[in-house]
PDB file of C-alpha atoms in Angstrom:
ATOM      1  CA  LYS A   6      -4.781  -6.663  53.065  1.00  0.00           C
ATOM      2  CA  ASN A   7      -2.177  -6.714  55.128  1.00  0.00           C
ATOM      3  CA  GLN A   8       0.548  -4.030  53.948  1.00  0.00           C
ATOM      4  CA  VAL A   9       3.387  -2.189  55.316  1.00  0.00           C
ATOM      5  CA  GLU A  10       4.392   0.873  53.730  1.00  0.00           C
ATOM      6  CA  GLN A  11       7.380   2.900  54.379  1.00  0.00           C
ATOM      7  CA  SER A  12       8.255   6.910  53.583  1.00  0.00           C
ATOM      8  CA  PRO A  13      10.201   8.453  52.039  1.00  0.00           C
ATOM      9  CA  GLN A  14      10.998   6.334  49.216  1.00  0.00           C
ATOM     10  CA  SER A  15      15.017   7.314  49.077  1.00  0.00           C
ATOM     11  CA  LEU A  16      16.497  10.123  51.311  1.00  0.00           C
ATOM     12  CA  ILE A  17      19.793  12.002  51.261  1.00  0.00           C
ATOM     13  CA  ILE A  18      21.382  13.694  54.160  1.00  0.00           C
ATOM     14  CA  LEU A  19      24.704  15.249  55.268  1.00  0.00           C
ATOM     15  CA  GLU A  20      26.965  13.295  57.421  1.00  0.00           C
ATOM     16  CA  GLY A  21      26.370  14.268  61.003  1.00  0.00           C
ATOM     17  CA  LYS A  22      22.457  15.122  60.517  1.00  0.00           C
ATOM     18  CA  ASN A  23      19.643  13.286  62.005  1.00  0.00           C
ATOM     19  CA  CYS A  24      16.500  11.839  60.170  1.00  0.00           C
ATOM     20  CA  THR A  25      13.441   9.958  60.854  1.00  0.00           C
ATOM     21  CA  LEU A  26      11.898   7.137  58.405  1.00  0.00           C
ATOM     22  CA  GLN A  27       8.259   5.967  58.594  1.00  0.00           C
ATOM     23  CA  CYS A  28       6.414   2.917  58.663  1.00  0.00           C
ATOM     24  CA  ASN A  29       2.703   2.628  58.553  1.00  0.00           C
ATOM     25  CA  TYR A  30       0.909  -0.670  58.552  1.00  0.00           C
ATOM     26  CA  THR A  31      -2.173  -2.216  58.294  1.00  0.00           C
ATOM     27  CA  VAL A  32      -1.226  -5.938  59.898  1.00  0.00           C
ATOM     28  CA  SER A  33      -3.905  -7.611  62.133  1.00  0.00           C
ATOM     29  CA  PRO A  34      -3.432  -9.085  64.364  1.00  0.00           C
ATOM     30  CA  PHE A  35      -0.356  -7.779  65.582  1.00  0.00           C
ATOM     31  CA  SER A  36       2.460  -9.461  66.986  1.00  0.00           C
ATOM     32  CA  ASN A  37       5.790  -7.315  66.698  1.00  0.00           C
ATOM     33  CA  LEU A  38       7.400  -4.891  64.683  1.00  0.00           C
ATOM     34  CA  ARG A  39      10.749  -5.190  63.518  1.00  0.00           C
ATOM     35  CA  TRP A  40      13.301  -2.287  61.606  1.00  0.00           C
ATOM     36  CA  TYR A  41      15.975  -3.917  59.356  1.00  0.00           C
ATOM     37  CA  LYS A  42      19.365  -2.452  57.943  1.00  0.00           C
ATOM     38  CA  GLN A  43      20.419  -3.847  54.800  1.00  0.00           C
ATOM     39  CA  ASP A  44      23.707  -2.463  53.563  1.00  0.00           C
ATOM     40  CA  THR A  45      23.903  -3.296  49.507  1.00  0.00           C
ATOM     41  CA  GLY A  46      24.900  -6.443  48.395  1.00  0.00           C
ATOM     42  CA  ARG A  47      24.136  -7.920  51.879  1.00  0.00           C
ATOM     43  CA  GLY A  48      21.611  -9.352  53.786  1.00  0.00           C
ATOM     44  CA  PRO A  49      19.336  -7.593  56.075  1.00  0.00           C
ATOM     45  CA  VAL A  50      20.493  -7.078  59.655  1.00  0.00           C
ATOM     46  CA  SER A  51      17.990  -6.719  62.802  1.00  0.00           C
ATOM     47  CA  LEU A  52      18.664  -3.283  64.797  1.00  0.00           C
ATOM     48  CA  THR A  53      15.273  -3.402  66.878  1.00  0.00           C
ATOM     49  CA  ILE A  54      12.171  -5.446  67.494  1.00  0.00           C
ATOM     50  CA  MET A  55       9.099  -4.233  69.464  1.00  0.00           C
ATOM     51  CA  THR A  56       6.120  -5.761  70.488  1.00  0.00           C
ATOM     52  CA  PHE A  57       2.978  -4.123  70.875  1.00  0.00           C
ATOM     53  CA  SER A  58       3.456  -2.650  74.982  1.00  0.00           C
ATOM     54  CA  GLU A  59       6.703  -1.408  73.630  1.00  0.00           C
ATOM     55  CA  ASN A  60       6.719   2.039  72.324  1.00  0.00           C
ATOM     56  CA  THR A  61      10.152   2.838  72.047  1.00  0.00           C
ATOM     57  CA  LYS A  62      13.488   1.188  71.919  1.00  0.00           C
ATOM     58  CA  SER A  63      16.813   2.489  71.307  1.00  0.00           C
ATOM     59  CA  ASN A  64      20.138   0.586  69.556  1.00  0.00           C
ATOM     60  CA  GLY A  65      22.852   2.968  69.679  1.00  0.00           C
ATOM     61  CA  ARG A  66      22.365   6.170  67.283  1.00  0.00           C
ATOM     62  CA  TYR A  67      18.986   4.368  66.243  1.00  0.00           C
ATOM     63  CA  THR A  68      15.415   4.708  68.285  1.00  0.00           C
ATOM     64  CA  ALA A  69      12.361   3.128  66.856  1.00  0.00           C
ATOM     65  CA  THR A  70       8.975   3.958  68.003  1.00  0.00           C
ATOM     66  CA  LEU A  71       5.778   2.665  67.925  1.00  0.00           C
ATOM     67  CA  ASP A  72       2.235   3.352  67.999  1.00  0.00           C
ATOM     68  CA  ALA A  73      -0.036   0.508  68.016  1.00  0.00           C
ATOM     69  CA  ASP A  74      -3.061   2.665  68.130  1.00  0.00           C
ATOM     70  CA  THR A  75      -2.361   4.354  64.991  1.00  0.00           C
ATOM     71  CA  LYS A  76       0.002   1.398  63.888  1.00  0.00           C
ATOM     72  CA  GLN A  77       2.660   3.635  62.722  1.00  0.00           C
ATOM     73  CA  SER A  78       6.721   3.704  63.695  1.00  0.00           C
ATOM     74  CA  SER A  79       9.211   5.418  62.935  1.00  0.00           C
ATOM     75  CA  LEU A  80      13.048   4.833  62.712  1.00  0.00           C
ATOM     76  CA  HIS A  81      15.124   8.256  63.900  1.00  0.00           C
ATOM     77  CA  ILE A  82      18.947   8.037  63.325  1.00  0.00           C
ATOM     78  CA  THR A  83      21.218  10.657  65.264  1.00  0.00           C
ATOM     79  CA  ALA A  84      24.116  12.073  64.306  1.00  0.00           C
ATOM     80  CA  SER A  85      24.187  10.240  60.934  1.00  0.00           C
ATOM     81  CA  GLN A  86      27.533   8.358  59.449  1.00  0.00           C
ATOM     82  CA  LEU A  87      28.397   7.442  56.050  1.00  0.00           C
ATOM     83  CA  SER A  88      28.342   4.009  57.123  1.00  0.00           C
ATOM     84  CA  ASP A  89      24.185   4.436  57.489  1.00  0.00           C
ATOM     85  CA  SER A  90      23.983   4.536  53.890  1.00  0.00           C
ATOM     86  CA  ALA A  91      22.051   1.758  53.513  1.00  0.00           C
ATOM     87  CA  SER A  92      18.108   0.586  53.148  1.00  0.00           C
ATOM     88  CA  TYR A  93      15.889   0.300  56.095  1.00  0.00           C
ATOM     89  CA  ILE A  94      13.259  -1.778  55.893  1.00  0.00           C
ATOM     90  CA  CYS A  95      10.157  -2.233  58.366  1.00  0.00           C
ATOM     91  CA  VAL A  96       8.584  -5.633  58.865  1.00  0.00           C
ATOM     92  CA  VAL A  97       5.539  -6.132  60.639  1.00  0.00           C
ATOM     93  CA  SER A  98       4.500 -10.044  62.028  1.00  0.00           C
ATOM     94  CA  GLY A  99       1.130 -10.979  61.988  1.00  0.00           C
ATOM     95  CA  SER A 100      -0.350 -13.326  64.832  1.00  0.00           C
ATOM     96  CA  ASN A 101       1.982 -16.462  65.379  1.00  0.00           C
ATOM     97  CA  TYR A 102       1.704 -19.715  63.613  1.00  0.00           C
ATOM     98  CA  GLY A 103       4.269 -22.347  62.810  1.00  0.00           C
ATOM     99  CA  GLY A 104       6.650 -21.332  65.711  1.00  0.00           C
ATOM    100  CA  SER A 105       7.816 -18.066  67.270  1.00  0.00           C
ATOM    101  CA  GLN A 106       8.325 -16.085  63.755  1.00  0.00           C
ATOM    102  CA  GLY A 107       4.562 -15.657  62.704  1.00  0.00           C
ATOM    103  CA  ASN A 108       3.699 -14.315  59.360  1.00  0.00           C
ATOM    104  CA  LEU A 109       6.218 -11.455  58.172  1.00  0.00           C
ATOM    105  CA  ILE A 110       5.238  -8.742  56.101  1.00  0.00           C
ATOM    106  CA  PHE A 111       7.975  -6.550  55.034  1.00  0.00           C
ATOM    107  CA  GLY A 112       8.278  -3.077  53.406  1.00  0.00           C
ATOM    108  CA  LYS A 113       9.855  -2.260  50.336  1.00  0.00           C
ATOM    109  CA  GLY A 114      12.315  -0.046  52.494  1.00  0.00           C
ATOM    110  CA  THR A 115      13.553   3.463  52.501  1.00  0.00           C
ATOM    111  CA  LYS A 116      16.921   4.225  51.007  1.00  0.00           C
ATOM    112  CA  LEU A 117      19.438   6.131  52.862  1.00  0.00           C
ATOM    113  CA  SER A 118      22.370   8.096  51.280  1.00  0.00           C
ATOM    114  CA  VAL A 119      24.691   9.781  53.767  1.00  0.00           C
ATOM    115  CA  LYS A 120      26.897  12.555  52.009  1.00  0.00           C
ATOM    116  CA  PRO A 121      30.016  13.583  53.638  1.00  0.00           C
TER     117      PRO A 121
ATOM    118  CA  GLU B  22      29.099 -17.766  66.156  1.00  0.00           C
ATOM    119  CA  ALA B  23      29.023 -18.214  62.807  1.00  0.00           C
ATOM    120  CA  GLY B  24      26.529 -16.658  60.714  1.00  0.00           C
ATOM    121  CA  VAL B  25      24.153 -17.814  57.906  1.00  0.00           C
ATOM    122  CA  ALA B  26      26.050 -19.271  54.760  1.00  0.00           C
ATOM    123  CA  GLN B  27      24.827 -19.060  51.130  1.00  0.00           C
ATOM    124  CA  SER B  28      26.470 -20.216  47.875  1.00  0.00           C
ATOM    125  CA  PRO B  29      27.116 -19.165  45.389  1.00  0.00           C
ATOM    126  CA  ARG B  30      27.078 -15.117  46.246  1.00  0.00           C
ATOM    127  CA  TYR B  31      26.222 -14.538  42.395  1.00  0.00           C
ATOM    128  CA  LYS B  32      25.181 -16.622  39.325  1.00  0.00           C
ATOM    129  CA  ILE B  33      24.339 -15.521  35.564  1.00  0.00           C
ATOM    130  CA  ILE B  34      22.325 -18.209  33.552  1.00  0.00           C
ATOM    131  CA  GLU B  35      20.101 -18.188  30.387  1.00  0.00           C
ATOM    132  CA  LYS B  36      16.335 -18.132  30.621  1.00  0.00           C
ATOM    133  CA  ARG B  37      15.033 -21.863  30.417  1.00  0.00           C
ATOM    134  CA  GLN B  38      18.454 -23.162  32.684  1.00  0.00           C
ATOM    135  CA  SER B  39      18.464 -24.548  35.891  1.00  0.00           C
ATOM    136  CA  VAL B  40      19.944 -23.275  38.789  1.00  0.00           C
ATOM    137  CA  ALA B  41      20.600 -24.292  42.578  1.00  0.00           C
ATOM    138  CA  PHE B  42      21.271 -22.540  45.355  1.00  0.00           C
ATOM    139  CA  TRP B  43      22.530 -23.868  48.853  1.00  0.00           C
ATOM    140  CA  CYS B  44      22.357 -22.401  52.465  1.00  0.00           C
ATOM    141  CA  ASN B  45      23.966 -23.402  55.918  1.00  0.00           C
ATOM    142  CA  PRO B  46      22.034 -22.232  58.556  1.00  0.00           C
ATOM    143  CA  ILE B  47      23.299 -20.979  62.056  1.00  0.00           C
ATOM    144  CA  SER B  48      23.736 -24.095  64.031  1.00  0.00           C
ATOM    145  CA  GLY B  49      20.914 -25.303  66.133  1.00  0.00           C
ATOM    146  CA  HIS B  50      18.385 -22.995  64.440  1.00  0.00           C
ATOM    147  CA  ALA B  51      15.378 -25.408  63.935  1.00  0.00           C
ATOM    148  CA  THR B  52      13.552 -22.929  61.322  1.00  0.00           C
ATOM    149  CA  LEU B  53      14.966 -21.485  57.971  1.00  0.00           C
ATOM    150  CA  TYR B  54      13.582 -19.462  55.344  1.00  0.00           C
ATOM    151  CA  TRP B  55      13.949 -18.702  51.805  1.00  0.00           C
ATOM    152  CA  TYR B  56      13.185 -14.883  50.749  1.00  0.00           C
ATOM    153  CA  GLN B  57      13.410 -13.780  46.764  1.00  0.00           C
ATOM    154  CA  GLN B  58      14.064  -9.969  46.964  1.00  0.00           C
ATOM    155  CA  ILE B  59      13.658  -8.406  43.388  1.00  0.00           C
ATOM    156  CA  LEU B  60      15.670  -5.005  43.098  1.00  0.00           C
ATOM    157  CA  GLY B  61      13.897  -2.117  44.863  1.00  0.00           C
ATOM    158  CA  GLN B  62      11.481  -4.209  46.881  1.00  0.00           C
ATOM    159  CA  GLY B  63      11.128  -5.981  50.190  1.00  0.00           C
ATOM    160  CA  PRO B  64      11.783  -9.729  50.917  1.00  0.00           C
ATOM    161  CA  LYS B  65       9.186 -12.230  49.794  1.00  0.00           C
ATOM    162  CA  LEU B  66       8.704 -15.180  51.428  1.00  0.00           C
ATOM    163  CA  LEU B  67       9.273 -18.679  49.408  1.00  0.00           C
ATOM    164  CA  ILE B  68       9.189 -21.161  51.853  1.00  0.00           C
ATOM    165  CA  GLN B  69       9.553 -21.933  55.568  1.00  0.00           C
ATOM    166  CA  PHE B  70      11.094 -25.165  56.955  1.00  0.00           C
ATOM    167  CA  GLN B  71      10.989 -25.969  60.699  1.00  0.00           C
ATOM    168  CA  ASN B  72      13.469 -28.974  60.966  1.00  0.00           C
ATOM    169  CA  ASN B  73      12.920 -30.957  57.418  1.00  0.00           C
ATOM    170  CA  GLY B  74       9.098 -30.279  57.520  1.00  0.00           C
ATOM    171  CA  VAL B  75       7.184 -27.389  55.509  1.00  0.00           C
ATOM    172  CA  VAL B  76       5.710 -24.731  57.495  1.00  0.00           C
ATOM    173  CA  ASP B  77       4.714 -22.327  54.449  1.00  0.00           C
ATOM    174  CA  ASP B  78       5.206 -22.777  51.038  1.00  0.00           C
ATOM    175  CA  SER B  79       2.107 -20.658  49.688  1.00  0.00           C
ATOM    176  CA  GLN B  80       3.929 -18.239  47.427  1.00  0.00           C
ATOM    177  CA  LEU B  81       6.383 -20.543  46.146  1.00  0.00           C
ATOM    178  CA  PRO B  82       6.206 -20.849  42.285  1.00  0.00           C
ATOM    179  CA  LYS B  83       5.847 -24.736  42.305  1.00  0.00           C
ATOM    180  CA  ASP B  84       5.817 -25.213  38.497  1.00  0.00           C
ATOM    181  CA  ARG B  85       9.704 -24.214  38.774  1.00  0.00           C
ATOM    182  CA  PHE B  86      11.019 -23.907  42.111  1.00  0.00           C
ATOM    183  CA  SER B  87      11.430 -26.247  44.482  1.00  0.00           C
ATOM    184  CA  ALA B  88      13.260 -26.260  47.848  1.00  0.00           C
ATOM    185  CA  GLU B  89      14.273 -29.099  50.065  1.00  0.00           C
ATOM    186  CA  ARG B  90      16.018 -29.458  54.021  1.00  0.00           C
ATOM    187  CA  LEU B  91      16.085 -33.402  53.999  1.00  0.00           C
ATOM    188  CA  LYS B  92      18.598 -33.303  57.467  1.00  0.00           C
ATOM    189  CA  GLY B  93      16.943 -30.281  58.894  1.00  0.00           C
ATOM    190  CA  VAL B  94      20.120 -28.462  58.510  1.00  0.00           C
ATOM    191  CA  ASP B  95      21.504 -27.228  55.278  1.00  0.00           C
ATOM    192  CA  SER B  96      18.977 -26.186  52.199  1.00  0.00           C
ATOM    193  CA  THR B  97      18.771 -25.912  48.532  1.00  0.00           C
ATOM    194  CA  LEU B  98      16.536 -23.957  46.745  1.00  0.00           C
ATOM    195  CA  LYS B  99      15.880 -24.656  42.739  1.00  0.00           C
ATOM    196  CA  ILE B 100      14.856 -23.007  39.845  1.00  0.00           C
ATOM    197  CA  GLN B 101      13.864 -25.162  36.695  1.00  0.00           C
ATOM    198  CA  PRO B 102      13.649 -23.811  34.181  1.00  0.00           C
ATOM    199  CA  ALA B 103      14.346 -20.212  35.127  1.00  0.00           C
ATOM    200  CA  LYS B 104      12.499 -17.230  33.654  1.00  0.00           C
ATOM    201  CA  LEU B 105      13.692 -13.426  33.126  1.00  0.00           C
ATOM    202  CA  GLU B 106      11.508 -12.384  36.010  1.00  0.00           C
ATOM    203  CA  ASP B 107      13.497 -14.763  38.437  1.00  0.00           C
ATOM    204  CA  SER B 108      16.233 -12.179  38.642  1.00  0.00           C
ATOM    205  CA  ALA B 109      16.699 -11.459  42.118  1.00  0.00           C
ATOM    206  CA  VAL B 110      18.669 -11.891  45.373  1.00  0.00           C
ATOM    207  CA  TYR B 111      17.604 -14.668  47.253  1.00  0.00           C
ATOM    208  CA  LEU B 112      18.067 -14.776  50.696  1.00  0.00           C
ATOM    209  CA  CYS B 113      18.279 -17.608  53.210  1.00  0.00           C
ATOM    210  CA  ALA B 114      17.341 -16.678  56.666  1.00  0.00           C
ATOM    211  CA  SER B 115      17.082 -18.768  59.893  1.00  0.00           C
ATOM    212  CA  SER B 116      15.996 -18.645  63.613  1.00  0.00           C
ATOM    213  CA  SER B 117      15.283 -20.584  66.919  1.00  0.00           C
ATOM    214  CA  LEU B 118      12.292 -22.035  67.759  1.00  0.00           C
ATOM    215  CA  THR B 119      11.737 -19.717  70.916  1.00  0.00           C
ATOM    216  CA  GLY B 120      13.448 -16.396  69.424  1.00  0.00           C
ATOM    217  CA  TYR B 121      11.858 -13.250  67.341  1.00  0.00           C
ATOM    218  CA  GLU B 122      15.024 -12.645  65.579  1.00  0.00           C
ATOM    219  CA  GLN B 123      15.637 -14.054  62.044  1.00  0.00           C
ATOM    220  CA  TYR B 124      19.313 -14.202  60.895  1.00  0.00           C
ATOM    221  CA  PHE B 125      19.946 -13.524  56.957  1.00  0.00           C
ATOM    222  CA  GLY B 126      22.633 -14.843  54.699  1.00  0.00           C
ATOM    223  CA  PRO B 127      24.658 -12.510  52.233  1.00  0.00           C
ATOM    224  CA  GLY B 128      22.290 -13.718  49.324  1.00  0.00           C
ATOM    225  CA  THR B 129      22.597 -15.116  45.821  1.00  0.00           C
ATOM    226  CA  ARG B 130      22.194 -12.642  43.270  1.00  0.00           C
ATOM    227  CA  LEU B 131      20.557 -14.433  40.201  1.00  0.00           C
ATOM    228  CA  THR B 132      20.480 -12.744  36.798  1.00  0.00           C
ATOM    229  CA  VAL B 133      18.459 -14.632  34.329  1.00  0.00           C
ATOM    230  CA  THR B 134      19.440 -13.694  30.533  1.00  0.00           C
TER     231      THR B 134
END
């Protein structure tokens, strides 16, 4: 069964600290993996998209890694800010069908709280 | 460029009533998606349109949910009659035919009492 599991479920860190969020998936075949940030009351916003040939991608203070062999990804946030408080959702796309998007499998997200 | 627009942002209805949500995708985006996001969960795809045709509606509860995209631009999602378990955020997203990126709207938070 295609699944995306994220850990931890929630995380509290102090402003300025680093943190790493984990994503394990069993989606096959694999097309790409995405990390989204979802602020409370808002729609998800894309942070990174990685295909199987990419093992790291950065977007400012956010760095995502992908190990397609072990089917694991991580999102590292450096020097956290209060505005990083949000849910972070890992999404894996299976083989393409019906266009370029493929079948997206969403994780449940990690809720990050950054405290002053 | 303008983002994905949705309305209303919030809706409270009683069970067995009907409700409709509206989505205006990013201009030029051929693909439109409706997702249901229950509190504490990731979004679940309800239906995917490419232009005005349905690509995937396998997870749409067709006995009560319907969606249309008549002119290949705006879309409406309807629930009739609503149940308590329909309480969720309904997200609309759009993408171009050739891009990986999906752009999400702000969502409509539905509360069924």
